[in-house]
Short mmCIF file of C-alpha atoms and ligand atoms in Angstrom, two decimals:
data_model
loop_
_atom_site.label_atom_id
_atom_site.label_comp_id
_atom_site.label_asym_id
_atom_site.label_seq_id
_atom_site.Cartn_x
_atom_site.Cartn_y
_atom_site.Cartn_z
CA MET O 15 20.44 8.06 155.59
CA SER O 16 20.98 7.79 159.44
CA ALA O 17 22.54 11.29 159.39
CA LEU O 18 19.24 12.51 157.97
CA GLN O 19 17.03 11.16 160.66
CA ASN O 20 17.03 14.22 162.93
CA LYS O 21 16.83 16.71 160.07
CA THR O 22 13.93 18.81 158.90
CA ILE O 23 12.57 18.76 155.34
CA VAL O 24 10.12 21.49 154.33
CA ILE O 25 7.75 21.11 151.34
CA ILE O 26 6.64 24.49 150.07
CA GLY O 27 3.25 24.07 148.34
CA ALA O 28 0.55 21.64 149.40
CA GLY O 29 -0.69 20.49 146.07
CA GLN O 30 -0.32 17.36 143.99
CA ALA O 31 3.53 17.29 144.11
CA GLY O 32 3.71 18.38 147.77
CA ALA O 33 1.29 15.59 148.77
CA GLN O 34 3.25 13.02 146.85
CA ALA O 35 6.56 14.19 148.38
CA VAL O 36 5.45 13.74 151.94
CA MET O 37 4.09 10.30 151.11
CA SER O 38 7.38 9.22 149.35
CA LEU O 39 9.52 10.66 152.20
CA ARG O 40 7.82 8.57 154.77
CA ALA O 41 7.54 5.49 152.40
CA GLY O 42 11.28 5.89 151.79
CA GLY O 43 12.00 5.57 155.56
CA PHE O 44 12.70 9.18 156.43
CA GLY O 45 12.08 9.53 160.19
CA GLY O 46 12.97 13.19 160.60
CA ARG O 47 10.66 16.22 160.69
CA VAL O 48 8.48 16.86 157.65
CA PHE O 49 6.72 20.27 157.37
CA LEU O 50 4.18 20.64 154.61
CA ILE O 51 3.26 24.33 153.97
CA GLY O 52 0.41 25.56 151.80
CA GLU O 53 -1.42 28.83 151.37
CA GLU O 54 -4.90 27.93 150.14
CA GLY O 55 -6.41 26.92 153.45
CA HIS O 56 -7.00 23.37 152.27
CA ALA O 57 -5.19 20.07 152.66
CA PRO O 58 -3.91 18.83 149.20
CA TYR O 59 -6.69 18.16 146.73
CA GLN O 60 -7.07 17.07 143.08
CA ARG O 61 -7.33 19.88 140.51
CA PRO O 62 -8.48 18.00 137.37
CA PRO O 63 -12.18 17.83 138.47
CA LEU O 64 -12.25 21.63 138.94
CA SER O 65 -12.88 22.11 135.25
CA LYS O 66 -14.95 18.92 134.91
CA LYS O 67 -17.11 17.13 137.42
CA TYR O 68 -16.63 19.54 140.34
CA LEU O 69 -17.60 22.54 138.20
CA ALA O 70 -20.69 20.68 137.04
CA GLY O 71 -21.62 19.87 140.64
CA ASP O 72 -21.27 16.13 140.15
CA VAL O 73 -18.68 15.49 142.84
CA ALA O 74 -18.52 16.70 146.36
CA ARG O 75 -15.66 18.83 147.80
CA ASP O 76 -14.53 16.01 150.14
CA SER O 77 -14.01 13.58 147.26
CA LEU O 78 -11.24 15.85 145.91
CA LYS O 79 -8.95 15.20 148.87
CA LEU O 80 -5.66 13.61 147.89
CA LEU O 81 -4.99 12.11 151.28
CA PRO O 82 -7.29 11.14 154.13
CA ASP O 83 -7.35 13.61 157.08
CA ALA O 84 -5.81 10.97 159.42
CA PHE O 85 -2.72 10.61 157.15
CA PHE O 86 -0.95 13.67 158.49
CA LYS O 87 -1.19 12.62 162.14
CA GLU O 88 -0.48 8.98 161.51
CA ASN O 89 2.65 9.89 159.64
CA ASP O 90 3.70 12.72 161.89
CA ILE O 91 3.62 15.43 159.18
CA ALA O 92 3.58 19.00 160.47
CA CYS O 93 1.08 20.96 158.41
CA GLU O 94 0.39 24.72 157.76
CA PHE O 95 -2.25 25.10 155.04
CA SER O 96 -3.09 28.91 155.40
CA ASN O 97 0.18 30.59 155.87
CA GLY O 98 2.31 30.50 152.74
CA VAL O 99 6.02 31.04 152.49
CA ILE O 100 7.02 34.58 151.59
CA ARG O 101 10.84 34.27 151.84
CA LEU O 102 13.25 31.46 151.28
CA ASP O 103 16.60 32.22 152.79
CA ILE O 104 18.85 29.63 151.38
CA GLU O 105 22.13 30.67 153.01
CA ASN O 106 20.71 30.53 156.51
CA ARG O 107 18.32 27.65 155.88
CA ARG O 108 15.16 29.47 157.06
CA LEU O 109 11.74 30.23 155.72
CA GLU O 110 9.53 33.11 156.53
CA LEU O 111 5.82 32.51 156.51
CA ALA O 112 3.14 35.11 155.74
CA ASP O 113 2.39 35.68 159.46
CA GLY O 114 6.09 36.32 160.13
CA ALA O 115 6.89 32.90 161.55
CA ASP O 116 10.43 31.76 161.14
CA VAL O 117 10.95 28.07 160.06
CA PRO O 118 14.45 26.55 160.08
CA PHE O 119 15.09 23.58 157.73
CA ASP O 120 17.85 21.42 156.30
CA GLN O 121 16.46 20.52 152.91
CA ALA O 122 13.52 22.18 151.00
CA LEU O 123 11.28 21.10 148.10
CA LEU O 124 9.68 23.81 146.04
CA ALA O 125 6.32 22.46 144.86
CA THR O 126 4.58 25.75 144.20
CA GLY O 127 2.70 24.78 141.04
CA SER O 128 1.66 27.29 138.39
CA LYS O 129 -0.89 30.14 138.07
CA PRO O 130 -3.04 31.29 135.22
CA ARG O 131 -1.27 33.33 132.53
CA PRO O 132 -2.48 36.87 132.84
CA LEU O 133 -4.23 38.56 129.93
CA ALA O 134 -2.98 42.13 129.43
CA ILE O 135 -6.22 43.85 128.43
CA SER O 136 -8.55 46.25 130.14
CA GLY O 137 -11.47 44.96 132.25
CA VAL O 138 -9.93 41.69 133.61
CA ASP O 139 -10.74 42.92 137.18
CA HIS O 140 -14.46 43.12 136.61
CA GLU O 141 -16.63 40.95 138.80
CA GLY O 142 -17.63 37.94 136.72
CA VAL O 143 -14.18 37.53 135.00
CA PHE O 144 -12.55 34.37 136.13
CA ALA O 145 -9.47 32.15 135.70
CA ILE O 146 -9.39 28.65 137.20
CA ARG O 147 -6.44 27.52 139.25
CA ASN O 148 -7.94 26.53 142.52
CA LEU O 149 -11.09 25.59 144.50
CA ALA O 150 -11.72 29.20 145.54
CA ASP O 151 -11.83 30.20 141.84
CA VAL O 152 -14.36 27.54 141.01
CA ASN O 153 -16.47 28.11 144.09
CA LEU O 154 -16.86 31.71 142.88
CA MET O 155 -17.78 30.54 139.37
CA ARG O 156 -20.18 27.78 140.23
CA PRO O 157 -23.26 29.89 141.05
CA LEU O 158 -23.10 31.36 137.53
CA VAL O 159 -22.78 27.95 135.77
CA LYS O 160 -26.48 27.36 135.37
CA ALA O 161 -28.95 26.92 132.58
CA GLY O 162 -29.74 30.03 130.54
CA GLY O 163 -26.46 31.79 131.49
CA ARG O 164 -24.09 33.12 128.76
CA ALA O 165 -20.38 32.50 128.98
CA VAL O 166 -17.46 33.69 126.93
CA ILE O 167 -14.35 31.64 127.23
CA ILE O 168 -11.06 33.32 126.05
CA GLY O 169 -8.74 30.51 124.97
CA GLY O 170 -9.38 27.17 123.39
CA GLY O 171 -6.96 25.01 125.38
CA TYR O 172 -7.81 22.02 127.56
CA ILE O 173 -9.30 23.98 130.45
CA GLY O 174 -11.31 26.35 128.27
CA LEU O 175 -12.75 23.50 126.25
CA GLU O 176 -13.53 21.41 129.38
CA VAL O 177 -15.36 24.29 130.92
CA ALA O 178 -17.23 24.89 127.56
CA ALA O 179 -18.36 21.19 127.55
CA CYS O 180 -19.40 21.33 131.14
CA CYS O 181 -21.40 24.55 130.59
CA ARG O 182 -23.14 23.31 127.39
CA SER O 183 -24.15 20.10 129.24
CA LEU O 184 -25.83 22.35 131.84
CA GLY O 185 -27.63 24.46 129.26
CA LEU O 186 -25.55 27.66 129.08
CA GLU O 187 -24.83 29.64 125.91
CA VAL O 188 -21.04 29.32 125.29
CA THR O 189 -18.66 31.21 122.95
CA VAL O 190 -14.99 30.30 122.76
CA LEU O 191 -12.66 32.90 121.41
CA GLU O 192 -9.29 31.52 120.28
CA ALA O 193 -6.45 33.61 119.07
CA GLY O 194 -4.81 30.84 116.99
CA GLU O 195 -6.12 29.14 113.84
CA ARG O 196 -7.38 26.03 115.72
CA VAL O 197 -8.06 24.98 119.28
CA MET O 198 -5.38 23.12 121.41
CA ALA O 199 -2.79 24.08 118.66
CA ARG O 200 0.06 24.10 121.15
CA THR O 201 -0.45 20.49 122.16
CA THR O 202 -1.90 18.56 119.40
CA SER O 203 -2.30 17.91 115.62
CA ALA O 204 -4.79 19.53 113.30
CA VAL O 205 -6.87 16.32 113.00
CA VAL O 206 -7.49 16.23 116.74
CA SER O 207 -8.16 19.95 116.96
CA HIS O 208 -10.67 19.79 114.16
CA TYR O 209 -12.38 16.74 115.68
CA PHE O 210 -12.88 18.66 119.03
CA GLU O 211 -14.05 21.82 117.20
CA ALA O 212 -16.66 19.74 115.39
CA LEU O 213 -17.65 18.05 118.64
CA HIS O 214 -18.13 21.38 120.41
CA ARG O 215 -20.02 22.94 117.51
CA ALA O 216 -22.35 19.84 117.32
CA ASN O 217 -23.01 20.46 121.05
CA GLY O 218 -23.90 24.12 120.31
CA VAL O 219 -20.72 25.99 121.23
CA ARG O 220 -19.79 28.91 119.08
CA ILE O 221 -16.01 28.87 118.33
CA GLU O 222 -14.25 31.84 116.70
CA HIS O 223 -10.64 31.56 115.52
CA GLY O 224 -7.97 34.19 114.95
CA VAL O 225 -9.72 36.49 117.45
CA MET O 226 -7.70 38.97 119.53
CA VAL O 227 -9.62 40.16 122.48
CA THR O 228 -9.01 43.88 123.23
CA GLY O 229 -10.98 44.46 126.35
CA ILE O 230 -13.88 43.55 128.67
CA ASP O 231 -16.52 46.10 129.70
CA ARG O 232 -19.62 46.08 131.91
CA VAL O 233 -22.78 47.02 130.03
CA GLN O 234 -25.78 48.89 131.44
CA SER O 235 -27.87 45.67 131.68
CA GLY O 236 -25.39 44.51 134.24
CA GLY O 237 -23.73 41.88 131.96
CA LEU O 238 -20.25 41.92 130.43
CA VAL O 239 -19.07 42.55 126.92
CA VAL O 240 -15.94 41.04 125.49
CA GLU O 241 -14.60 43.22 122.74
CA THR O 242 -12.43 42.17 119.71
CA ARG O 243 -11.32 44.36 116.89
CA ASP O 244 -14.37 43.34 114.85
CA GLU O 245 -17.11 42.23 117.18
CA ALA O 246 -18.46 42.54 120.74
CA PHE O 247 -19.69 39.42 122.61
CA GLU O 248 -22.21 39.98 125.37
CA CYS O 249 -22.36 37.47 128.26
CA ASP O 250 -22.88 37.05 131.94
CA TRP O 251 -19.39 35.93 132.83
CA VAL O 252 -15.98 35.39 131.25
CA LEU O 253 -13.35 32.66 131.72
CA ILE O 254 -9.79 33.48 130.76
CA GLY O 255 -8.01 30.26 129.98
CA ILE O 256 -4.87 31.15 128.05
CA GLY O 257 -2.47 28.85 129.77
CA ALA O 258 -0.36 28.94 132.90
CA VAL O 259 3.00 30.26 134.08
CA ALA O 260 5.26 28.72 136.73
CA ASN O 261 4.93 30.00 140.27
CA ASP O 262 8.61 30.68 140.54
CA GLY O 263 8.74 34.13 142.17
CA LEU O 264 9.78 32.88 145.55
CA ALA O 265 12.63 30.88 144.01
CA LEU O 266 13.71 33.83 141.85
CA ARG O 267 13.83 36.19 144.94
CA ALA O 268 15.86 33.52 146.78
CA GLY O 269 18.48 33.68 144.03
CA LEU O 270 17.74 30.30 142.33
CA LYS O 271 18.13 29.85 138.60
CA VAL O 272 14.78 30.39 136.99
CA ASP O 273 13.83 30.39 133.30
CA ASN O 274 10.22 29.48 132.51
CA GLY O 275 10.18 27.59 135.81
CA ILE O 276 12.67 26.71 138.46
CA GLU O 277 15.72 25.11 136.78
CA VAL O 278 16.45 21.69 138.11
CA ASP O 279 18.79 18.94 136.90
CA GLN O 280 17.74 15.42 136.03
CA THR O 281 17.49 14.49 139.65
CA THR O 282 15.24 17.48 140.65
CA ALA O 283 18.10 19.47 142.35
CA THR O 284 18.03 23.24 141.84
CA SER O 285 21.04 25.50 141.51
CA ALA O 286 21.41 25.59 145.34
CA ALA O 287 22.54 22.52 147.36
CA GLY O 288 19.80 20.94 149.36
CA ILE O 289 16.97 22.78 147.53
CA PHE O 290 14.77 20.80 145.14
CA ALA O 291 11.80 21.53 142.88
CA ALA O 292 9.06 19.32 141.33
CA GLY O 293 5.72 19.65 139.57
CA ASP O 294 4.27 22.55 137.45
CA CYS O 295 6.95 24.95 138.86
CA ALA O 296 10.01 23.01 137.63
CA SER O 297 11.82 23.04 134.38
CA PHE O 298 13.96 19.94 133.89
CA PRO O 299 16.38 18.74 131.14
CA SER O 300 14.91 15.94 129.18
CA GLY O 301 17.45 13.69 127.53
CA ARG O 302 14.58 11.99 125.72
CA TYR O 303 13.38 15.16 124.04
CA GLY O 304 16.78 16.97 123.97
CA ARG O 305 15.51 20.13 125.70
CA ARG O 306 14.23 21.54 128.91
CA LEU O 307 10.62 20.71 129.67
CA ARG O 308 8.12 22.22 132.09
CA LEU O 309 5.06 19.94 132.28
CA GLU O 310 1.73 20.71 133.76
CA SER O 311 0.19 17.32 134.57
CA VAL O 312 -0.71 15.03 137.37
CA GLN O 313 1.62 12.41 136.09
CA ASN O 314 4.56 14.90 136.18
CA ALA O 315 3.70 16.21 139.65
CA ILE O 316 3.55 12.68 141.08
CA ASP O 317 6.63 11.17 139.38
CA GLN O 318 8.84 14.19 139.73
CA ALA O 319 7.90 14.48 143.39
CA LYS O 320 8.78 10.92 143.97
CA ALA O 321 12.15 11.54 142.36
CA ALA O 322 12.67 14.59 144.48
CA ALA O 323 11.93 12.65 147.71
CA HIS O 324 14.46 10.00 146.70
CA ALA O 325 17.04 12.70 145.96
CA MET O 326 16.47 14.27 149.34
CA LEU O 327 17.04 10.80 150.90
CA GLY O 328 20.37 10.53 149.10
CA ARG O 329 19.00 8.11 146.40
CA ALA O 330 19.05 10.47 143.46
CA GLU O 331 17.69 8.98 140.20
CA THR O 332 17.28 10.28 136.67
CA TYR O 333 13.83 11.72 135.94
CA ASP O 334 13.21 11.72 132.21
CA PRO O 335 9.59 10.54 131.62
CA VAL O 336 7.30 9.93 128.71
CA PRO O 337 4.59 12.34 129.76
CA TRP O 338 0.91 11.35 129.78
CA PHE O 339 -2.23 13.31 130.21
CA TRP O 340 -5.97 13.21 129.74
CA SER O 341 -8.94 15.49 129.14
CA ASP O 342 -12.66 14.72 129.42
CA GLN O 343 -15.07 16.70 127.17
CA TYR O 344 -18.75 15.66 127.02
CA ASP O 345 -18.54 11.84 127.05
CA VAL O 346 -15.31 11.79 125.08
CA LYS O 347 -12.19 10.30 126.77
CA TYR O 348 -9.16 12.00 125.32
CA GLN O 349 -5.90 10.39 126.41
CA ILE O 350 -2.33 11.44 125.43
CA ALA O 351 0.92 9.54 125.76
CA GLY O 352 4.10 11.32 124.78
CA LEU O 353 4.68 14.78 123.27
CA SER O 354 3.37 14.97 119.71
CA GLN O 355 4.88 18.39 118.91
CA PHE O 356 8.30 16.81 118.13
CA SER O 357 6.82 14.51 115.41
CA ASP O 358 7.52 14.67 111.63
CA ARG O 359 4.70 12.31 110.51
CA GLU O 360 1.31 11.31 111.85
CA ILE O 361 -0.96 8.32 111.08
CA VAL O 362 -4.67 8.29 111.87
CA ARG O 363 -6.13 4.95 113.17
CA GLY O 364 -9.81 4.50 113.12
CA ASP O 365 -12.85 6.63 112.32
CA VAL O 366 -12.55 10.33 113.08
CA GLU O 367 -16.22 11.05 112.17
CA ALA O 368 -17.42 8.27 114.59
CA GLY O 369 -15.28 9.70 117.43
CA ALA O 370 -13.22 6.49 117.97
CA PHE O 371 -9.69 7.02 116.53
CA SER O 372 -6.18 7.59 117.56
CA VAL O 373 -3.27 9.45 115.98
CA ALA O 374 0.21 7.84 116.14
CA TYR O 375 2.99 10.41 115.92
CA LEU O 376 6.34 9.33 114.50
CA ARG O 377 9.75 10.91 114.41
CA ARG O 378 12.30 9.41 112.02
CA GLY O 379 10.09 6.30 111.79
CA ARG O 380 9.81 5.75 115.51
CA LEU O 381 6.62 6.06 117.60
CA ILE O 382 6.97 9.07 119.95
CA ALA O 383 3.34 9.83 120.97
CA VAL O 384 -0.27 8.78 120.64
CA ASP O 385 -3.46 10.81 121.02
CA ALA O 386 -6.37 8.37 121.63
CA ILE O 387 -9.97 9.48 121.43
CA ASN O 388 -12.31 6.85 122.82
CA ARG O 389 -9.54 4.16 122.10
CA PRO O 390 -8.24 3.38 125.59
CA ARG O 391 -6.47 0.24 124.34
CA ASP O 392 -4.24 2.21 121.99
CA TYR O 393 -3.44 4.62 124.78
CA MET O 394 -2.56 1.88 127.30
CA GLN O 395 -0.32 0.20 124.67
CA ALA O 396 1.30 3.47 123.69
CA ARG O 397 2.31 4.11 127.29
CA ARG O 398 4.36 0.96 127.17
CA LEU O 399 5.61 1.32 123.57
CA VAL O 400 6.65 4.99 123.39
CA PRO O 401 9.38 4.73 126.08
CA THR O 402 10.99 1.70 124.34
CA VAL O 403 11.65 3.81 121.20
CA THR O 404 10.05 1.46 118.67
CA THR O 405 10.02 1.66 114.97
CA VAL O 406 6.80 0.91 113.16
CA ASP O 407 5.22 -0.92 110.25
CA GLU O 408 3.23 1.99 108.82
CA ASP O 409 0.81 -0.20 106.85
CA LYS O 410 -0.13 -2.14 109.91
CA LEU O 411 -0.24 0.99 112.00
CA SER O 412 -2.87 2.67 109.74
CA ASP O 413 -5.15 -0.34 110.13
CA PRO O 414 -7.21 0.24 113.27
CA LYS O 415 -8.15 -3.46 113.49
CA ILE O 416 -4.44 -4.38 114.12
CA ALA O 417 -3.50 -3.72 117.72
CA LEU O 418 -0.97 -1.00 118.20
CA ASN O 419 1.65 -3.29 119.71
CA GLU O 420 1.33 -5.61 116.72
CA ALA O 421 2.28 -2.70 114.35
CA MET O 422 5.70 -2.25 115.82
CA SER O 423 8.52 -3.59 113.71
CA SER O 424 11.55 -3.43 116.06
CA LYS O 425 12.80 -2.18 119.36
CA LEU O 426 15.96 -0.11 119.17
P1 LIG C 523 -0.43 22.42 142.39
O1 LIG C 523 -1.20 21.21 142.56
O2 LIG C 523 -1.00 23.60 141.70
O3 LIG C 523 0.03 22.84 143.83
C1 LIG C 523 0.82 23.95 144.17
C2 LIG C 523 0.38 24.52 145.52
O4 LIG C 523 1.44 25.30 145.96
C3 LIG C 523 -0.89 25.39 145.45
O5 LIG C 523 -1.72 25.02 146.40
C4 LIG C 523 -0.34 26.77 145.71
O6 LIG C 523 -1.26 27.59 146.29
C5 LIG C 523 0.85 26.47 146.58
N1 LIG C 523 1.80 27.56 146.67
C6 LIG C 523 2.30 28.33 145.81
N2 LIG C 523 3.20 29.20 146.26
C7 LIG C 523 3.28 28.96 147.59
C8 LIG C 523 3.96 29.52 148.68
N3 LIG C 523 4.76 30.56 148.45
N4 LIG C 523 3.79 29.00 149.95
C9 LIG C 523 2.94 27.97 150.10
N5 LIG C 523 2.25 27.38 149.07
C10 LIG C 523 2.35 27.92 147.90
N6 LIG C 523 -3.55 17.52 134.81
C11 LIG C 523 -3.88 16.37 134.27
O7 LIG C 523 -2.90 15.45 134.15
N7 LIG C 523 -5.06 16.01 133.78
C12 LIG C 523 -6.10 16.85 133.82
O8 LIG C 523 -7.22 16.54 133.35
C13 LIG C 523 -5.93 18.06 134.45
N8 LIG C 523 -6.89 19.04 134.58
C14 LIG C 523 -6.65 20.22 135.18
C15 LIG C 523 -7.75 21.14 135.41
C16 LIG C 523 -7.47 22.31 136.06
C17 LIG C 523 -8.62 23.27 136.27
C18 LIG C 523 -6.23 22.61 136.59
C19 LIG C 523 -5.97 23.94 137.28
C20 LIG C 523 -5.15 21.77 136.34
C21 LIG C 523 -5.36 20.58 135.69
N9 LIG C 523 -4.36 19.62 135.50
C22 LIG C 523 -4.57 18.41 134.96
C23 LIG C 523 -2.96 19.92 135.90
C24 LIG C 523 -2.69 19.35 137.28
O9 LIG C 523 -3.63 19.63 138.20
C25 LIG C 523 -1.34 20.04 137.72
O10 LIG C 523 -0.33 19.77 136.76
C26 LIG C 523 -0.90 19.58 139.14
O11 LIG C 523 -1.84 19.95 140.06
C27 LIG C 523 0.49 20.13 139.47
O12 LIG C 523 0.80 19.80 140.77
P2 LIG C 523 1.79 20.75 141.61
O13 LIG C 523 1.87 20.25 142.97
O14 LIG C 523 2.94 21.14 140.77
O15 LIG C 523 0.94 22.11 141.64
#
């Protein structure tokens, strides 16, 4: 470690993972130079409220900050928040910033996040067509999020549905156009999708499935029209929420291995020595799931950035988490532990109609994930049980009165 003390570590991307990395480097005793570089013009902030309370106007901009302003000075962190990295020269250990500045470094962490998946149709450049990734996007949308407005949301994933819930709560007319046969199909089971569809419909959202949007046009009245093969949906503004792709262009141009994200090993090291990646931009090999994963969650950004900081300090560890996630829609708390898409059986606990249930997902008789809807206890217990690879007693598991941890039959 002492050999590191007069070295420079650069963190590219001042988001959730970047913020965690600088904290963990200093907490881990690194006394050398740390340079945190962003491009949004803001110190690191939380993104989850952007599609929830911040969009609704319920929380102030300042409450989104991930670190107090004084943190950077107190911890001797050099910061550049408005001048992103345009070139990573691995061989010569130098970065080029957007204004041409040249930054030498010894080790680098790529924490560049992800960006909205583009939709290849005509009309996406019209004013009033949005995608949400950052504060600037939401600040543009917010004046239109008011009672009486009409919104079309393309994509029934987490972000689209959170925005739909927020807009309905504020009195807008909302239509969700989903290409698949059910909402959130990529991440959850049919029972959970159908519960959320019913919830949104009960709150007045129109949801259409199996709909391929073909274009967006401006109409004479000044509004927009979203066209599908069979129908046209008039509205005041459109949100495109069809998922995200890794921000891995800088890494690709630098010659790093990239395939649906920057490829790292289990310790967060990329294909080049001294260069690491963490958060939404990184694809890592999960021994637990037997494949590469690229996760988009606060948990992953925090925990993988911690692992990256430790690796940079010469204390590499294996990063192979049970992921967890949450989504807030209306007054429903949806919490997820583990990845349910690898299950071969699911057991519903509780009352779906009443909106208090969880779904336990099994693979070869072992608990691998739990989706909890207004059942926080199941979720908290699942976060402890899923990593221990536990087999279950299915009769007990289907009885919601029996606690989840009492329905386990053995630890393997
Ligand atoms: P980010 O936080 O996106 O930070 C990356 C930063 O790098 C950005 O500021 C970007 O501008 C910057 N950058 C990119 N390229 C460069 C460059 N060349 N030079 C300098 N800077 C660069 N997760 C949950 O767990 N629960 C939720 O409820 C939830 N809700 C969400 C709602 C919304 C609207 C969004 C957008 C995300 C949500 N997420 C949620 C996901 C979560 O916010 C992300 O997984 C997390 O922010 C990822 O952290 P990160 O540091 O990898 O990327």
